[in-house]
Structures are given as structure tokens and as C-alpha cells.
Coordinates of C-alpha atoms in Angstrom, one line a residue:
Chain A
X8 CA 35.1 22.1 -189.1
X9 CA 36.9 19.0 -190.3
X10 CA 40.0 19.9 -188.4
X11 CA 38.1 19.5 -185.1
X12 CA 37.2 15.9 -185.6
X13 CA 39.5 13.6 -183.5
X14 CA 40.4 10.3 -184.8
X15 CA 38.3 8.4 -182.4
X16 CA 35.2 10.5 -183.0
X17 CA 35.7 10.2 -186.7
X18 CA 36.0 6.5 -186.7
X19 CA 32.9 5.9 -184.5
X20 CA 30.8 8.1 -186.7
X21 CA 31.9 6.5 -189.9
X22 CA 31.4 3.1 -188.5
X23 CA 27.9 4.1 -187.6
X24 CA 27.3 5.3 -191.1
X25 CA 28.8 2.0 -192.4
X26 CA 26.4 0.0 -190.2
X27 CA 23.4 1.9 -191.3
X28 CA 24.2 1.4 -195.0
X29 CA 25.1 -2.2 -194.5
X30 CA 21.6 -2.9 -193.0
X31 CA 19.9 -1.8 -196.2
X32 CA 22.7 -2.9 -198.5
X33 CA 21.6 -6.4 -199.6
X34 CA 18.1 -5.2 -200.7
X35 CA 19.6 -2.1 -202.3
X36 CA 22.1 -4.1 -204.2
X37 CA 19.5 -6.4 -205.6
X38 CA 17.5 -3.4 -206.8
X39 CA 20.6 -1.8 -208.3
X40 CA 21.4 -5.0 -210.3
X41 CA 17.8 -5.4 -211.4
X42 CA 17.7 -1.9 -212.7
X43 CA 21.0 -2.2 -214.5
X44 CA 20.0 -5.6 -216.0
X45 CA 16.8 -3.9 -217.3
X46 CA 18.8 -1.2 -218.9
X47 CA 21.2 -3.7 -220.5
X48 CA 18.2 -5.7 -221.8
X49 CA 16.6 -2.6 -223.3
X50 CA 19.9 -1.7 -225.0
X51 CA 20.3 -5.2 -226.5
X52 CA 16.8 -6.4 -227.1
X53 CA 16.5 -4.8 -230.6
X54 CA 19.6 -6.7 -231.7
X55 CA 18.3 -9.9 -230.2
X56 CA 15.0 -9.4 -232.0
X57 CA 16.8 -8.6 -235.2
X58 CA 18.8 -11.8 -235.0
X59 CA 16.0 -14.1 -234.0
X60 CA 13.6 -12.7 -236.6
X61 CA 16.2 -13.3 -239.3
X62 CA 16.0 -17.0 -238.4
X63 CA 12.2 -17.3 -238.5
X64 CA 10.0 -18.0 -241.4
X65 CA 8.0 -15.1 -242.7
X66 CA 4.9 -16.6 -241.3
X67 CA 6.4 -17.1 -237.9
X68 CA 7.6 -13.5 -237.8
X69 CA 4.0 -12.4 -238.2
X70 CA 2.4 -14.6 -235.6
X71 CA 0.8 -13.4 -232.4
X72 CA 1.7 -13.9 -229.7
X73 CA 5.3 -13.6 -230.9
X74 CA 7.7 -16.5 -230.4
X75 CA 10.8 -15.6 -228.4
X76 CA 13.1 -17.9 -230.4
X77 CA 12.5 -19.4 -233.9
X78 CA 10.8 -22.7 -233.6
X79 CA 13.1 -24.0 -236.4
X80 CA 16.0 -21.8 -237.3
X81 CA 16.0 -20.9 -240.9
X82 CA 19.5 -20.2 -242.0
X83 CA 18.6 -19.9 -245.6
X84 CA 17.8 -16.2 -245.2
X85 CA 21.4 -15.5 -245.0
X86 CA 22.2 -17.2 -248.3
X87 CA 19.1 -15.7 -249.8
X88 CA 20.3 -12.2 -249.2
X89 CA 23.4 -12.9 -251.3
X90 CA 21.1 -14.1 -254.1
X91 CA 18.7 -11.2 -253.8
X92 CA 21.3 -8.4 -253.8
X93 CA 25.1 -8.2 -254.4
X94 CA 25.6 -8.2 -250.6
X95 CA 29.1 -9.6 -251.0
X96 CA 30.1 -6.7 -253.2
X97 CA 28.6 -4.2 -250.6
X98 CA 30.7 -5.9 -248.0
X99 CA 33.9 -5.9 -250.0
X100 CA 33.3 -2.2 -250.9
X101 CA 32.7 -1.2 -247.2
X102 CA 35.8 -3.1 -246.1
X103 CA 37.9 -1.5 -248.9
X104 CA 36.6 2.1 -248.1
X105 CA 37.2 1.7 -244.4
X106 CA 40.7 0.4 -245.0
X107 CA 41.7 3.2 -247.4
X108 CA 40.2 6.0 -245.4
X109 CA 41.7 4.7 -242.2
X110 CA 45.2 4.4 -243.6
X111 CA 44.9 7.9 -245.1
X112 CA 43.6 9.4 -241.9
X113 CA 46.4 7.7 -239.9
X114 CA 49.1 8.9 -242.3
X115 CA 48.0 12.5 -242.9
X116 CA 46.4 13.4 -239.6
X117 CA 49.6 12.2 -237.8
X118 CA 51.9 14.1 -240.1
X119 CA 49.9 17.3 -239.7
X120 CA 49.6 16.8 -236.0
X121 CA 53.3 16.3 -235.8
X122 CA 53.9 19.6 -237.4
X123 CA 51.4 21.4 -235.2
X124 CA 52.6 19.9 -232.0
X125 CA 56.4 19.5 -232.5
X126 CA 57.6 22.0 -235.1
X127 CA 57.7 25.8 -235.2
X128 CA 57.0 27.6 -238.4
X129 CA 55.4 31.0 -239.4
X130 CA 51.6 30.8 -239.6
X131 CA 51.3 27.8 -237.4
X132 CA 48.9 29.4 -234.9
X133 CA 46.7 31.0 -237.5
X134 CA 46.5 27.7 -239.3
X135 CA 45.7 25.9 -236.2
X136 CA 42.9 28.3 -235.3
X137 CA 41.5 27.7 -238.8
X138 CA 41.5 24.0 -238.1
X139 CA 39.8 24.6 -234.8
X140 CA 37.1 26.7 -236.5
X141 CA 36.4 24.0 -239.0
X142 CA 35.6 21.5 -236.2
X143 CA 32.4 23.5 -235.6
X144 CA 31.1 23.0 -239.1
X145 CA 28.2 20.6 -239.1
X146 CA 28.3 18.0 -241.8
X147 CA 24.9 19.1 -243.1
X148 CA 26.4 22.3 -244.3
X149 CA 29.1 20.6 -246.4
X150 CA 27.0 17.8 -247.9
X151 CA 25.2 19.8 -250.6
X152 CA 28.2 21.7 -251.9
X153 CA 30.4 18.5 -251.7
X154 CA 27.9 16.9 -254.0
X155 CA 28.4 19.7 -256.6
X156 CA 32.2 19.5 -256.1
X157 CA 32.2 15.7 -256.6
X158 CA 30.1 16.2 -259.7
X159 CA 32.6 18.7 -261.1
X160 CA 35.4 16.2 -260.4
X161 CA 33.4 13.5 -262.1
X162 CA 33.7 11.4 -259.0
X163 CA 30.0 10.7 -258.4
X164 CA 29.2 7.0 -258.2
X165 CA 32.8 6.0 -258.2
X166 CA 35.2 4.6 -255.6
X167 CA 37.0 8.0 -255.6
X168 CA 34.1 9.8 -253.9
X169 CA 34.3 7.2 -251.1
X170 CA 38.0 7.3 -250.6
X171 CA 39.9 10.5 -251.6
X172 CA 37.9 13.0 -249.5
X173 CA 38.4 10.9 -246.4
X174 CA 41.9 9.8 -247.1
X175 CA 43.5 13.2 -246.9
X176 CA 42.7 13.3 -243.3
X177 CA 40.5 15.5 -241.2
X178 CA 40.8 18.5 -238.9
X179 CA 39.2 16.3 -236.2
X180 CA 41.9 13.6 -236.4
X181 CA 44.7 16.1 -236.5
X182 CA 43.4 17.9 -233.5
X183 CA 43.0 14.6 -231.6
X184 CA 46.5 13.4 -232.3
X185 CA 48.0 16.9 -231.7
X186 CA 46.6 17.0 -228.2
X187 CA 48.4 13.7 -227.4
X188 CA 51.7 14.7 -229.1
X189 CA 51.8 17.9 -227.0
X190 CA 52.2 15.8 -223.9
X191 CA 55.4 14.2 -225.1
X192 CA 58.6 15.7 -223.5
X193 CA 60.3 18.0 -225.9
X194 CA 63.8 16.7 -224.8
X195 CA 63.2 13.6 -226.9
X196 CA 63.1 15.5 -230.2
X197 CA 65.9 17.8 -229.2
X198 CA 68.2 14.9 -228.3
X199 CA 67.4 13.2 -231.6
X200 CA 67.9 16.3 -233.5
X201 CA 71.3 16.8 -231.9
X202 CA 72.3 13.3 -232.9
X203 CA 71.4 14.2 -236.5
X204 CA 68.1 12.4 -236.9
X205 CA 65.9 13.8 -239.8
X206 CA 62.5 15.3 -239.0
X207 CA 60.9 12.3 -240.7
X208 CA 62.8 9.9 -238.5
X209 CA 61.8 11.8 -235.4
X210 CA 58.2 11.6 -236.5
X211 CA 58.4 8.0 -237.5
X212 CA 60.6 6.5 -234.8
X213 CA 60.0 8.6 -231.8
X214 CA 56.7 10.4 -231.9
X215 CA 54.4 7.8 -233.6
X216 CA 55.2 4.9 -231.3
X217 CA 54.4 7.1 -228.3
X218 CA 50.9 8.0 -229.6
X219 CA 50.0 4.4 -230.4
X220 CA 46.8 4.3 -228.4
X221 CA 45.4 7.6 -229.8
X222 CA 46.2 6.2 -233.2
X223 CA 44.1 3.1 -232.3
X224 CA 41.3 5.5 -231.1
X225 CA 41.4 7.3 -234.4
X226 CA 41.4 4.0 -236.3
X227 CA 38.2 2.7 -234.6
X228 CA 36.5 6.0 -234.9
X229 CA 37.3 6.2 -238.6
X230 CA 36.2 2.6 -239.3
X231 CA 33.0 3.2 -237.4
X232 CA 32.3 6.4 -239.4
X233 CA 32.9 4.9 -242.8
X234 CA 31.1 1.7 -242.0
X235 CA 28.0 3.5 -240.6
X236 CA 27.8 6.6 -242.7
X237 CA 24.6 6.9 -244.6
X238 CA 24.0 10.5 -245.9
X239 CA 27.3 10.7 -247.9
X240 CA 26.9 7.4 -249.8
X241 CA 23.2 8.0 -250.2
X242 CA 23.9 11.3 -252.0
X243 CA 27.1 10.3 -253.9
X244 CA 26.4 6.7 -255.0
X245 CA 23.9 5.1 -257.2
X246 CA 25.2 1.8 -258.6
X247 CA 25.3 -1.6 -256.9
X248 CA 29.0 -2.1 -257.7
X249 CA 30.2 0.8 -255.5
X250 CA 27.6 0.8 -252.7
X251 CA 28.3 0.3 -249.0
X252 CA 26.5 -2.1 -246.7
X253 CA 24.5 0.6 -245.0
X254 CA 23.3 2.1 -248.2
X255 CA 22.7 -1.3 -249.7
X256 CA 20.6 -2.3 -246.7
X257 CA 18.5 0.8 -247.0
X258 CA 17.9 0.2 -250.7
X259 CA 17.2 -3.4 -250.1
X260 CA 14.8 -2.8 -247.2
X261 CA 12.8 -0.2 -249.0
X262 CA 13.3 -1.2 -252.6
X263 CA 10.9 -3.1 -254.8
X264 CA 7.3 -4.0 -254.3
X265 CA 8.1 -6.6 -251.8
X266 CA 8.7 -4.2 -249.0
X267 CA 8.1 -5.8 -245.6
X268 CA 6.7 -9.0 -247.0
X269 CA 9.9 -10.7 -246.2
X270 CA 10.9 -9.4 -242.9
X271 CA 13.3 -12.2 -242.0
X272 CA 15.3 -11.5 -245.1
X273 CA 15.6 -7.8 -244.3
X274 CA 16.6 -8.7 -240.7
X275 CA 19.3 -11.1 -242.0
X276 CA 20.7 -8.3 -244.1
X277 CA 20.6 -5.9 -241.1
X278 CA 22.3 -8.5 -239.0
X279 CA 25.1 -8.9 -241.5
X280 CA 25.5 -5.2 -241.7
X281 CA 25.9 -4.5 -238.0
X282 CA 27.6 -7.8 -236.9
X283 CA 31.2 -7.0 -238.2
X284 CA 31.3 -3.7 -236.4
X285 CA 29.8 -5.1 -233.2
X286 CA 32.5 -7.8 -233.4
X287 CA 35.3 -5.1 -233.8
X288 CA 33.7 -3.2 -230.9
X289 CA 34.0 -6.2 -228.5
X290 CA 37.6 -6.7 -229.5
X291 CA 38.6 -3.0 -229.2
X292 CA 36.0 -2.0 -226.7
X293 CA 38.4 0.1 -224.6
X294 CA 39.4 2.3 -227.6
X295 CA 35.8 2.8 -228.8
X296 CA 34.5 3.8 -225.4
X297 CA 37.6 6.0 -224.7
X298 CA 37.5 7.6 -228.1
X299 CA 33.9 8.4 -228.2
X300 CA 33.7 9.5 -224.6
X301 CA 36.7 11.7 -225.1
X302 CA 35.6 13.4 -228.2
X303 CA 31.9 13.3 -228.0
X304 CA 32.2 11.8 -231.4
X305 CA 28.7 10.6 -232.1
X306 CA 29.0 11.5 -235.7
X307 CA 25.3 11.4 -236.1
Chain B
X13 CA 64.2 29.6 -233.1
X14 CA 66.4 30.5 -230.2
X15 CA 69.1 31.6 -232.6
X16 CA 66.6 33.8 -234.4
X17 CA 65.5 35.7 -231.3
X18 CA 69.0 36.7 -230.4
X19 CA 69.5 38.5 -233.7
X20 CA 68.7 42.1 -234.2
X21 CA 65.1 43.1 -235.0
X22 CA 65.9 44.2 -238.5
X23 CA 67.4 40.9 -239.4
X24 CA 64.4 39.1 -238.0
X25 CA 62.0 41.2 -240.0
X26 CA 63.9 40.7 -243.2
X27 CA 64.3 36.9 -242.7
X28 CA 60.6 36.4 -241.9
X29 CA 59.5 37.2 -245.4
X30 CA 57.6 34.3 -246.8
X31 CA 60.2 33.2 -249.3
X32 CA 63.0 33.0 -246.7
X33 CA 60.8 31.3 -244.1
X34 CA 59.5 28.8 -246.7
X35 CA 63.1 27.9 -247.6
X36 CA 63.8 27.3 -243.9
X37 CA 60.6 25.7 -242.8
X38 CA 59.5 23.7 -245.8
X39 CA 59.6 20.3 -244.0
X40 CA 57.0 21.6 -241.6
X41 CA 54.7 22.7 -244.4
X42 CA 55.3 19.4 -246.2
X43 CA 54.1 17.5 -243.1
X44 CA 50.9 19.5 -243.2
X45 CA 50.3 19.8 -246.9
X46 CA 48.2 16.7 -247.7
X47 CA 45.9 17.2 -244.7
X48 CA 45.7 20.9 -245.5
X49 CA 44.7 20.2 -249.1
X50 CA 42.0 17.9 -247.7
X51 CA 40.7 20.4 -245.2
X52 CA 40.7 23.2 -247.8
X53 CA 39.1 21.3 -250.7
X54 CA 36.6 19.1 -248.8
X55 CA 35.7 21.3 -245.8
X56 CA 36.6 25.0 -246.3
X57 CA 35.7 25.3 -249.9
X58 CA 32.3 23.5 -249.4
X59 CA 31.4 25.8 -246.5
X60 CA 32.1 28.9 -248.5
X61 CA 30.6 27.5 -251.6
X62 CA 27.4 26.8 -249.7
X63 CA 27.3 30.4 -248.6
X64 CA 27.6 31.5 -252.2
X65 CA 24.9 29.0 -253.3
X66 CA 22.5 30.2 -250.6
X67 CA 22.3 33.5 -252.5
X68 CA 21.6 31.9 -255.8
X69 CA 18.7 30.4 -257.6
X70 CA 20.2 27.2 -258.8
X71 CA 19.1 23.8 -260.0
X72 CA 22.6 22.4 -260.0
X73 CA 22.8 22.3 -263.8
X74 CA 22.0 25.6 -265.5
X75 CA 23.8 28.9 -264.7
X76 CA 23.2 30.0 -261.2
X77 CA 21.2 33.2 -260.8
X78 CA 22.0 35.7 -258.1
X79 CA 18.9 36.5 -256.1
X80 CA 20.2 38.1 -252.9
X81 CA 18.4 37.0 -249.8
X82 CA 15.4 35.7 -251.6
X83 CA 16.1 32.1 -250.6
X84 CA 16.0 33.1 -247.0
X85 CA 12.8 35.1 -247.5
X86 CA 11.1 32.2 -249.2
X87 CA 12.2 29.8 -246.5
X88 CA 10.8 32.1 -243.7
X89 CA 7.5 32.2 -245.6
X90 CA 7.4 28.4 -246.1
X91 CA 5.2 26.5 -243.7
X92 CA 7.2 23.3 -244.3
X93 CA 10.3 25.0 -243.0
X94 CA 8.6 26.0 -239.8
X95 CA 7.2 22.5 -239.5
X96 CA 10.7 21.0 -239.9
X97 CA 12.2 23.5 -237.4
X98 CA 9.4 22.7 -234.9
X99 CA 9.9 18.9 -235.5
X100 CA 13.7 19.3 -234.9
X101 CA 13.1 21.3 -231.7
X102 CA 10.5 18.8 -230.5
X103 CA 12.9 15.9 -231.3
X104 CA 15.7 17.6 -229.4
X105 CA 13.5 18.5 -226.4
X106 CA 12.2 14.9 -226.3
X107 CA 15.7 13.3 -226.6
X108 CA 18.3 15.5 -224.9
X109 CA 16.9 16.2 -221.4
X110 CA 15.4 12.7 -221.2
X111 CA 18.6 11.1 -222.3
X112 CA 20.7 13.1 -219.8
X113 CA 18.4 12.5 -216.8
X114 CA 18.1 8.8 -217.5
X115 CA 21.9 8.5 -218.1
X116 CA 22.6 10.3 -214.9
X117 CA 20.4 7.9 -213.0
X118 CA 22.0 4.9 -214.6
X119 CA 25.5 6.3 -214.2
X120 CA 24.8 6.8 -210.4
X121 CA 23.8 3.1 -210.2
X122 CA 27.0 2.1 -212.1
X123 CA 29.0 4.2 -209.7
X124 CA 27.8 2.1 -206.7
X125 CA 30.9 0.0 -207.1
X126 CA 28.9 -2.7 -208.8
X127 CA 30.5 -5.8 -210.1
X128 CA 30.4 -6.3 -213.9
X129 CA 30.7 -2.5 -214.6
X130 CA 32.5 -3.2 -217.8
X131 CA 29.8 -5.6 -219.0
X132 CA 26.9 -3.2 -218.4
X133 CA 28.9 -0.4 -220.0
X134 CA 29.7 -2.5 -223.0
X135 CA 26.0 -3.6 -223.4
X136 CA 24.8 0.0 -223.3
X137 CA 27.5 1.0 -225.8
X138 CA 26.5 -1.4 -228.5
X139 CA 23.8 0.9 -229.9
X140 CA 26.2 3.8 -230.0
X141 CA 28.6 2.0 -232.4
X142 CA 25.9 0.5 -234.8
X143 CA 24.8 2.3 -237.9
X144 CA 21.8 4.7 -237.4
X145 CA 20.3 3.3 -240.6
X146 CA 20.5 -0.3 -239.6
X147 CA 19.1 0.5 -236.2
X148 CA 16.2 2.3 -237.9
X149 CA 15.5 -0.8 -240.1
X150 CA 15.2 -2.9 -236.9
X151 CA 13.2 -0.4 -235.0
X152 CA 10.7 0.1 -237.9
X153 CA 10.1 -3.6 -237.6
X154 CA 9.7 -3.3 -233.8
X155 CA 7.2 -0.4 -234.4
X156 CA 5.2 -2.4 -236.9
X157 CA 1.5 -2.0 -236.3
X158 CA 0.3 -5.6 -236.7
X159 CA 3.4 -7.7 -236.0
X160 CA 5.8 -5.4 -234.2
X161 CA 7.3 -6.4 -230.9
X162 CA 6.0 -3.3 -228.9
X163 CA 2.4 -3.6 -230.1
X164 CA 2.5 -7.4 -229.5
X165 CA 3.7 -6.8 -225.9
X166 CA 1.1 -4.1 -225.4
X167 CA -1.7 -6.4 -226.6
X168 CA -0.5 -9.1 -224.4
X169 CA -0.8 -6.9 -221.3
X170 CA -4.1 -5.6 -222.4
X171 CA -3.4 -2.3 -224.0
X172 CA -4.4 -1.0 -227.4
X173 CA -1.9 -1.1 -230.3
X174 CA -0.2 2.2 -231.0
X175 CA -0.1 3.5 -234.6
X176 CA 3.7 4.2 -234.3
X177 CA 4.3 4.8 -238.0
X178 CA 1.0 6.1 -239.3
X179 CA 0.3 8.9 -236.8
X180 CA 2.5 12.0 -237.0
X181 CA 2.8 12.5 -233.3
X182 CA 3.5 8.8 -232.5
X183 CA 6.0 8.7 -235.3
X184 CA 7.9 11.6 -233.7
X185 CA 7.8 9.9 -230.3
X186 CA 9.1 6.7 -231.9
X187 CA 11.9 8.6 -233.5
X188 CA 12.8 10.2 -230.2
X189 CA 12.7 6.7 -228.5
X190 CA 15.3 5.5 -231.1
X191 CA 17.4 8.6 -230.4
X192 CA 17.4 8.2 -226.7
X193 CA 18.1 4.5 -227.0
X194 CA 21.0 5.1 -229.3
X195 CA 22.7 8.0 -227.6
X196 CA 22.2 6.7 -224.1
X197 CA 25.4 4.6 -223.9
X198 CA 27.6 7.5 -224.8
X199 CA 26.1 9.9 -222.2
X200 CA 26.2 7.3 -219.5
X201 CA 29.9 6.4 -220.1
X202 CA 30.9 10.1 -219.9
X203 CA 28.9 10.7 -216.8
X204 CA 30.2 7.5 -215.0
X205 CA 33.7 8.8 -215.7
X206 CA 32.8 12.1 -214.2
X207 CA 31.1 10.6 -211.2
X208 CA 34.2 8.4 -210.5
X209 CA 36.2 11.6 -210.3
X210 CA 34.2 13.1 -207.5
X211 CA 36.4 12.7 -204.4
X212 CA 35.0 10.1 -202.1
X213 CA 36.4 12.0 -199.1
X214 CA 34.1 14.9 -199.8
X215 CA 31.0 12.7 -199.9
X216 CA 32.1 10.9 -196.7
X217 CA 32.7 14.2 -194.9
X218 CA 29.3 15.4 -195.9
X219 CA 27.5 12.3 -194.7
X220 CA 29.3 12.6 -191.4
X221 CA 27.9 16.1 -191.2
X222 CA 24.5 14.5 -191.7
X223 CA 23.8 15.3 -195.3
X224 CA 21.4 12.9 -196.9
X225 CA 21.9 11.2 -200.2
X226 CA 19.9 13.8 -202.2
X227 CA 21.6 16.6 -200.4
X228 CA 25.1 15.1 -201.1
X229 CA 24.1 14.8 -204.8
X230 CA 22.8 18.3 -205.1
X231 CA 25.6 20.1 -203.2
X232 CA 28.7 18.1 -204.0
X233 CA 28.3 15.7 -206.9
X234 CA 26.2 17.9 -209.2
X235 CA 28.4 21.0 -209.1
X236 CA 31.5 18.8 -209.7
X237 CA 30.0 17.1 -212.8
X238 CA 28.6 20.2 -214.4
X239 CA 31.4 20.3 -217.0
X240 CA 30.6 16.7 -218.0
X241 CA 26.9 17.3 -218.1
X242 CA 27.6 20.4 -220.2
X243 CA 29.8 18.4 -222.6
X244 CA 27.1 15.7 -223.2
X245 CA 24.4 18.2 -223.5
X246 CA 26.2 20.1 -226.2
X247 CA 27.2 17.0 -228.1
X248 CA 23.7 15.5 -227.8
X249 CA 22.2 18.8 -228.9
X250 CA 24.4 19.0 -231.9
X251 CA 23.7 15.5 -233.0
X252 CA 20.0 15.6 -232.3
X253 CA 19.7 18.8 -234.3
X254 CA 21.3 17.0 -237.2
X255 CA 19.3 13.7 -237.0
X256 CA 18.9 12.3 -240.5
X257 CA 19.1 8.5 -241.2
X258 CA 16.4 7.5 -238.8
X259 CA 14.0 10.1 -240.0
X260 CA 14.8 9.3 -243.6
X261 CA 14.2 5.6 -243.2
X262 CA 11.3 5.5 -240.7
X263 CA 8.9 7.5 -242.8
X264 CA 10.9 9.8 -245.1
X265 CA 9.5 12.7 -243.2
X266 CA 6.0 11.5 -243.0
X267 CA 3.3 10.8 -242.2
X268 CA 2.0 14.3 -242.9
X269 CA 5.4 15.9 -242.3
X270 CA 5.4 14.5 -238.8
X271 CA 9.1 13.5 -238.9
X272 CA 10.4 16.0 -241.5
X273 CA 13.4 17.3 -239.6
X274 CA 15.7 20.0 -240.8
X275 CA 18.4 17.8 -242.2
X276 CA 15.8 15.8 -244.1
X277 CA 14.3 18.9 -245.6
X278 CA 17.7 20.0 -246.7
X279 CA 18.2 16.6 -248.4
X280 CA 14.8 16.7 -250.1
X281 CA 15.2 20.3 -251.3
X282 CA 18.6 19.5 -252.8
X283 CA 18.5 16.0 -254.0
X284 CA 14.8 15.4 -254.7
X285 CA 13.8 18.8 -256.0
X286 CA 17.1 20.2 -257.2
X287 CA 16.7 23.4 -255.3
X288 CA 20.4 23.7 -254.4
X289 CA 20.3 27.4 -253.5
X290 CA 17.4 27.0 -251.1
X291 CA 19.0 23.8 -249.6
X292 CA 22.2 25.7 -248.9
X293 CA 20.3 28.5 -247.3
X294 CA 18.5 26.0 -245.1
X295 CA 21.9 24.4 -244.1
X296 CA 23.2 27.8 -243.1
X297 CA 20.1 28.5 -241.0
X298 CA 20.7 25.1 -239.2
X299 CA 24.4 26.0 -238.8
X300 CA 23.5 29.4 -237.2
X301 CA 21.0 27.8 -234.8
X302 CA 23.5 25.2 -233.7
X303 CA 26.2 27.8 -233.3
X304 CA 24.1 30.2 -231.3
X305 CA 22.6 27.5 -229.0
X306 CA 26.1 26.0 -228.3
X307 CA 27.4 29.5 -227.4
X308 CA 24.4 30.1 -225.0
X309 CA 24.9 26.7 -223.4
X310 CA 28.6 27.5 -222.8
X311 CA 27.8 30.9 -221.4
X312 CA 25.0 29.6 -219.1
X313 CA 27.2 26.8 -217.9
X314 CA 30.1 29.1 -217.1
X315 CA 27.7 31.1 -214.9
X316 CA 26.3 28.0 -213.4
X317 CA 29.8 26.7 -212.5
X318 CA 30.7 30.1 -211.1
X319 CA 27.5 30.2 -209.0
X320 CA 28.0 26.7 -207.8
X321 CA 31.6 27.3 -206.8
X322 CA 30.7 30.5 -205.0
X323 CA 28.0 28.6 -203.1
X324 CA 30.4 25.9 -202.1
X325 CA 33.0 28.4 -200.8

């Protein structure tokens, strides 16, 4: 039927529709913004509550009705945390693990992706199918056997267990980068090959610069995973000197007889655990959102 | 490669023996090697080893004892397993559909060409990037019976306090609330992207034909965003079936097994009771359920998409 509409008829109709929507528009817009604001508040309120509680005295945290903001901000909880637990060590460990695993992922996922996307060799398709199949494996299946494996390696409660398994790269990262490398025109490699460039040079100087943004996506996803992971360090680690922030927080918040007597202290620890990643998120927001939306990578 | 295909078949066959091809293709294998070692040692081996363990009676220290399918038989006769499975299903049913319906509503709002889209999107995304454990620490405080934020607010507007953490049913509802809250941003972002891809011209044409907002949504928007809805439903399902950190922290499965979900049971069997064989069997049961449900979801959606497209034509 659309072919029958003449220009004039079409324009009068659409202007009528436009008028009708414009009449209700201001009211509707207010409602839309109010609803969206409500959703944003719900998303952020726990963080607000965490941060404000961390600045209250233990007594004020327990008052009813609750105070919205601390009457007198108590910054000492933040220094107290460092005295109560080796929080600085946890922080340093987490940064170190994130860095090592990210570097490893970038290096070895990109080399493997390069081979899968740009090179031909016998067994490539079979191997790639194997990689695809492993993407389906839930982490809960590998956790228990990995513990046994790490025990055999003698890596339990060491930095090795937190770095080596992640550093060799993942099927997931390889798959992600391969998909992007496939979109690069093949003429580029062929031209370089004719001019005598080595495979490594093609990988390093032609392909890698062209997948810069997927590499950033892989970086933020990896940092996020290492920073937030709980089950793996919980199972593998035991000593303060190798613990991550997330595990340290759990031990600190549940440990001892003082559980929940000093809520502001626990909230200060929680704030310091999540703050760095939230900061990174705001800097590299685009990559986080793109990466997670693209891959469905919740991780949890 | 082009050179190879022009040779005679016999030569190709001879040259494609592993030794020859390795000599020719070793750079490619070298590029894959580190990653391949990682995948084999830390992914493939554990999966197969778990399968082996699921057939053993093993405390992780002494020599494993082959017991066939006894672990599975014991599990199916174990009330706690059924409780954990039920809890996991309840958690999934409480979180996944709720999350998707709410996200779809919010995504539709965000799609109204609002200003500040990136602000709202970022705000909703903050819970997605924060650690599930840290979030659980904060929510446990918010759920506190005497001093928690929610009960304080409830008291202020004249309601009774809710025993969030001491009643099994409320604990599960609380866990689901955290789940929806944390997964919400991800689902919304995906659905907003899908909605933005719905051609404006189609919607305008329909409204010229007199289709109301609901009708336009049902007949045009929804069929076009089915793939995105399917994508988020599968990923949400997979992650909600594997919920762990929140359940571990909020009540370590309690009170009264009210929040004992599958992953937590696996953890307890393996690392608190040293029943590694049984834990591996449980993990495989979880794996099988996730696999089957994902396949069914894919099949159903393919039919739904087909049906929708036939209807539209």
C-alpha cells in the first residue's frame, strides 16, 4: 500500500501524527526523565550508601532514622583498614595479577587469533572448532579439577596460580580478536608478503595496529575479570601476602568475632575495593559497554 | 596454497603428511602454541579430568576409587541436591524474566531520543563492572534487619521490617534482587542497541496506517529484536545458573539451605567436605542442564523468529 501514498497525503498525515504527539510530549517527557532518574538512582544508591556509611561513626551507622550524609565525616576508617588488614598488599597483588594476566592475554590471544584468521595450515578448522566448543564450558566445571591440578603443580597459595593460567591466553580472547582480524582485507598481508616481510612483522606492524580497539576491549574485560574474580582466589589462596582485594574484603568482612560491629570499617574496605575499577570504567566506558554488550561477558 | 592445489593429487597427498606440513607451516603453529598449551592444560584437561573424577570416590588425597555412577546415584537421592537445584531454578526464574522485562521497559524509555542517554547508560552499567562479592558486602548491610537501609525506609513509611537474612524465602528474594540489580545494566545496553536498529521508517509507516504504540511494539519492534532478547536471555540464564559469590557471602547457603544454589553446593562438597568425586559429578549435572536449556532456547527462538517473519510477510 505504501506505493499509493502521494507526497501531499503523506506529509499531511505525518504532520497530524506529529501534532498529536507534540500535544502530549511535554508531560510524557517529564515522566520519561523521572522514570530514568529513578532507575539511575536505584543503580547507584548502594554505592552512595556504601561510601557515606564508610564516613560515619559506628554509632551513627546504626541510628534510626538513618542520616543521609555523615554528620561529621570520619576519614580515619580508611587508614584504619590499612592497620586492620594488609590492604595495601591486597591492592598491590591485585594490580600485579591484573597487569600480568592482561599482558599475557593480549600477547597470546592475539598471536593465536592471527594464525586462525590470517594463516592457512593443516588442522586449522578442527582446532578452531575445538576452541569454539571450549567456550561453552562453564567455569564451575573447571574449578574443582583446576584446584587438583594446581595442587599437583605445587602452585596453591602462590603468585603462580594467579598469573600463569590466565597469562597463556583464553579461547574467549582468541575468538574475540579473530572475529575482528577476519574483517581486515587480505590484500594487506599479501602485499607485505610479496615485499618480503616476515610473518611476525605482518602480525606486529600491520594486523595489531588495525585491531587496536578490540585489544582495548580485551584489556578492560581481562582487568575486570581478574579484579572481580572471587571463586578462583577463594579456592586457590590462603595467605595474606598473595590475596586479592576481593578475597581480602570477604575475609575481612566475615572474619573474626567483630563481624558487623564495625560496619563503617567494612564499607571503607568495600569502597576501596570497587573504587579503582569504577574509575577505570568511567575512563574507558565505551570499551567496557561495547565489550560486555558484544560478548555477553558477564563472567558471573 | 594456490601452488599446492595446482599440483597433482598424489603429490598433495604425499606432501600433506604431518612431518612435511609441519616443516612448511611451523610459524603458524608457533603463533598458536602458547595459547593452545593454556587451553589444553587449564581448560580441556580440567574438563576431562572432572569427568574422570565424577566416577571416582575421592577425597583429593588418597588413591581414587572407581565407583561407576554411584556419585550420580547418591546425588539424585540427596535432598540437599534437589533443594539446591530448586533454589537455582527459583533464582533464575526470579531474575531472568524480571530482568529482561524491566530492561526492555527502560530500554524503550532510553530509545525515546532522550538527552543524557550516555549518562543514564553509564549509571546503570556501574553495577555490572563491580565485583559481585563487594556488591554482596554492601547489600548485606542494606538488608540488615535492625539498621539496614531498606528496613529503615520501610519503617519510616509504616511497614514492618523484613527478615531479609534470617528467613529462607526472603533471603532468596534478596539474592534475586541483587541479581536483577547487577545484571540490569548489561541487558538494557544490549536492548537499547537493538531498539536503535529498528528502522524508524517502518514504525512511521505503521503509525500512518493507524497502528497504536502497543501494536507497533508487538508487530514491528518485538520481532526485530528477538535475536537480541534471545542473546540476553541465554547469557542471563547461564550466569544466573552459576550464581556463586553473592550466595556464598550473603548467608553461605543459609538460612536453612534457603540460598544453597548449585555452585555453592559444588564448592561445599569439594572444598569443605573433600568430596571431590561428588563435586565433579554435580558440576557435570550443572553443565548438562545449562547445555540442554541453551539448546532449547536457541531452537525455540529460531521457531519464534520464523513464525514472526512469516507473519510479517
